[in-house]
Structures are given as structure tokens and as C-alpha cells.
Amino acid sequence: MRKKLYMYLFFFALLFIIFQYMNEKQIYESQENDIALLKSKVDKYEKVNDSLARQLMDVNYFTLQGNDNAMTYFEEVGYEASDIENQVKEHIYDLNGKKGKNPIVPYDGIEGKMKINKVKFLNHRWIVADFTDGTYWGEMVLEYYMNEDESIDLNVIGSLLYGK
């Protein structure tokens, strides 16, 4: 009787071990599939990230902060490019608050005063700016100079005005 009991226990243990092995094998294969899927997603996202990084470098090439030569120009005269950018932006936006016509926008506002909305620094000399009176808008290219006395000179190189 004891031999039968041991034999039943042995078969039960063997069946349990086989069941556990099959169950763990399925879990392992499922995890391997998940890992492979996640690796392929990571590869895909790394390619997308690399592509976006290249595009960002291309976009930032024509910016003051992305142009090493322009930044070096300011560093050689004792300025930080980011400080110059902030000072010039402030100066341009301050001109929006002056009474009368904005002195750097070459057009009179039809529906109100023309104001500068946005500026983008291209390098150590040029800025692209967007302006509007609320209905009409335009864009212009400005040339800027930071003088030794830290005053700022702005000259309009070209501009376009668009309708409604």
C-alpha cells in the first residue's frame, strides 16, 4: 500500500512539474515576444528621434543660438548671445508701446496701430519679425546693431504687408 502511495505521489509530482514547466515556458515565450516588440518600438522611436534631431539642427542653423560664428562674434566683443537676444527683443517690444506709429514698422495700421508680435534671430545681424494691427499683418527683415554704449540700432531691410 505504501508503494502505491509513493507511486501516486511520484506521478502527481511529475505531472505537477510538467504542468509548471509548460506554464513557465508559455510565460517565458510571452515575455520574449513582448521584449522583441518593445525592442522594435525602441528602434523605431530612436530613428524618429534621430530624424527629428537632424531636422531641429537644420532649423536651428539659422538662429543666433544655433550659429557658432554669430555667438563667437558677440563673445569676442564681451557679450553673451542670449543676453543680446533678450536686450534686442525687449527693445523691439518696447517700441510697440510708444505713442503714435511704431517706428520700425514701415506701414501705418489700418485697423489700429501696427505692433511687432514675434521676432526670430537669424544671426548676429538679422532678425525676421511679424507685425499686425489685428486685421492686417506683415513680415519684415531687420538689421540690428549693438553699439558700444549698449544702444540698439534697427534698420528695416525689407517688408511685406498682407491683407485680411
Coordinates of C-alpha atoms in Angstrom, one line a residue:
M1 CA 0.0 0.0 0.0
R2 CA 2.8 2.3 0.8
K3 CA 4.4 1.6 -2.5
K4 CA 1.2 2.6 -4.3
L5 CA 1.0 5.8 -2.3
Y6 CA 4.6 6.7 -3.2
M7 CA 4.0 5.8 -6.8
Y8 CA 0.9 8.1 -6.9
L9 CA 2.8 10.9 -5.2
F10 CA 5.6 10.4 -7.7
F11 CA 3.2 10.6 -10.7
F12 CA 1.4 13.6 -9.1
A13 CA 4.7 15.4 -8.5
L14 CA 5.8 14.5 -12.1
L15 CA 2.5 15.9 -13.6
F16 CA 2.8 19.0 -11.4
I17 CA 6.4 19.5 -12.6
I18 CA 5.4 19.1 -16.2
F19 CA 2.5 21.5 -15.7
Q20 CA 4.8 24.1 -14.1
Y21 CA 7.3 23.7 -16.9
M22 CA 4.7 24.2 -19.6
N23 CA 3.2 27.2 -17.8
E24 CA 6.6 28.8 -17.2
K25 CA 7.6 28.1 -20.9
Q26 CA 4.5 29.9 -22.1
I27 CA 5.2 32.9 -19.7
Y28 CA 8.8 33.0 -20.9
E29 CA 7.8 32.9 -24.6
S30 CA 5.2 35.6 -24.0
Q31 CA 7.8 37.8 -22.3
E32 CA 10.3 37.2 -25.1
N33 CA 7.7 38.3 -27.6
D34 CA 7.0 41.4 -25.5
I35 CA 10.7 42.2 -25.3
A36 CA 11.1 41.8 -29.1
L37 CA 8.1 44.0 -29.7
L38 CA 9.4 46.7 -27.3
K39 CA 12.9 46.5 -28.9
S40 CA 11.4 47.1 -32.3
K41 CA 9.4 50.0 -31.0
V42 CA 12.6 51.5 -29.3
D43 CA 14.4 51.1 -32.6
K44 CA 11.6 52.8 -34.5
Y45 CA 11.4 55.7 -32.0
E46 CA 15.2 56.1 -32.0
K47 CA 15.1 56.5 -35.8
V48 CA 12.3 59.1 -35.4
N49 CA 14.2 60.8 -32.7
D50 CA 17.4 60.9 -34.8
S51 CA 15.4 62.3 -37.7
L52 CA 13.8 65.0 -35.5
A53 CA 17.2 65.9 -34.1
R54 CA 18.6 66.4 -37.6
Q55 CA 15.6 68.5 -38.5
L56 CA 16.0 70.6 -35.4
M57 CA 19.7 71.1 -36.2
D58 CA 18.7 72.3 -39.7
V59 CA 16.0 74.6 -38.3
N60 CA 18.3 76.0 -35.6
Y61 CA 21.1 76.6 -38.1
F62 CA 19.6 80.0 -39.0
T63 CA 19.3 81.2 -35.4
L64 CA 21.5 83.2 -33.2
Q65 CA 21.8 80.4 -30.6
G66 CA 22.5 77.8 -33.3
N67 CA 25.1 79.8 -35.2
D68 CA 28.6 79.4 -33.7
N69 CA 30.1 82.2 -35.8
A70 CA 27.4 84.6 -34.6
M71 CA 27.8 83.6 -31.0
T72 CA 31.6 83.9 -31.3
Y73 CA 31.2 87.4 -32.8
F74 CA 29.4 88.6 -29.6
E75 CA 31.7 86.7 -27.3
E76 CA 34.7 88.5 -28.9
V77 CA 33.2 91.9 -28.0
G78 CA 32.4 90.8 -24.5
Y79 CA 28.7 89.9 -24.7
E80 CA 26.7 86.7 -24.4
A81 CA 24.5 86.0 -27.4
S82 CA 21.5 85.1 -25.2
D83 CA 21.8 88.5 -23.4
I84 CA 22.0 90.4 -26.7
E85 CA 18.9 88.5 -27.9
N86 CA 17.0 89.4 -24.8
Q87 CA 18.0 93.1 -24.9
V88 CA 17.1 93.5 -28.6
K89 CA 13.8 91.7 -28.2
E90 CA 12.9 93.9 -25.2
H91 CA 13.9 97.0 -27.2
I92 CA 11.7 95.9 -30.2
Y93 CA 8.7 95.1 -28.0
D94 CA 9.1 98.4 -26.1
L95 CA 8.7 100.2 -29.4
N96 CA 5.1 98.7 -29.5
G97 CA 4.3 100.8 -26.5
K98 CA 5.4 104.2 -28.0
K99 CA 2.7 106.7 -28.8
G100 CA 1.9 107.0 -32.5
K101 CA 3.2 104.9 -35.3
N102 CA 5.6 102.1 -34.5
P103 CA 9.0 103.5 -35.7
I104 CA 10.3 100.2 -37.2
V105 CA 7.1 99.0 -38.9
P106 CA 7.1 100.7 -42.3
Y107 CA 3.3 100.6 -42.7
D108 CA 0.5 102.5 -40.9
G109 CA -2.1 100.4 -39.2
I110 CA -5.5 100.5 -40.9
E111 CA -7.5 98.8 -38.1
G112 CA -5.2 100.1 -35.3
K113 CA -1.5 100.5 -34.5
M114 CA 0.9 98.1 -36.1
K115 CA 2.7 96.1 -33.4
I116 CA 5.5 93.5 -33.5
N117 CA 4.2 90.1 -32.5
K118 CA 7.2 87.8 -32.8
V119 CA 10.8 88.0 -33.6
K120 CA 13.3 85.4 -34.7
F121 CA 17.1 86.0 -34.7
L122 CA 18.8 84.6 -37.8
N123 CA 22.3 85.6 -36.8
H124 CA 24.4 88.4 -35.2
R125 CA 22.9 91.0 -37.7
W126 CA 19.4 90.0 -38.9
I127 CA 16.0 89.4 -37.4
V128 CA 12.8 88.3 -39.0
A129 CA 9.7 89.9 -37.4
D130 CA 6.0 89.5 -37.7
F131 CA 3.7 92.5 -37.2
T132 CA -0.1 93.2 -37.2
D133 CA -2.8 95.7 -36.5
G134 CA -5.3 93.0 -35.6
T135 CA -6.6 92.6 -39.1
Y136 CA -3.7 93.2 -41.5
W137 CA -0.3 91.6 -40.9
G138 CA 3.1 91.5 -42.4
E139 CA 6.7 90.4 -42.0
M140 CA 10.0 92.1 -42.2
V141 CA 13.7 91.6 -42.1
L142 CA 15.5 93.8 -39.7
E143 CA 19.2 94.5 -39.3
Y144 CA 20.3 95.2 -35.8
Y145 CA 23.5 96.6 -34.2
M146 CA 24.5 96.7 -30.6
N147 CA 26.6 99.8 -30.1
E148 CA 29.4 100.2 -27.6
D149 CA 27.1 102.4 -25.4
E150 CA 24.7 99.4 -25.5
S151 CA 22.1 101.3 -27.5
I152 CA 20.5 99.4 -30.3
D153 CA 20.1 100.5 -33.9
L154 CA 17.4 98.8 -36.0
N155 CA 17.1 99.1 -39.8
V156 CA 14.4 97.6 -41.9
I157 CA 15.9 95.7 -44.8
G158 CA 12.6 94.6 -46.4
S159 CA 9.0 94.1 -45.5
L160 CA 5.7 92.7 -46.8
L161 CA 2.2 93.6 -45.9
Y162 CA -0.7 91.1 -46.3
G163 CA -4.4 91.8 -46.4
K164 CA -7.3 90.3 -44.4

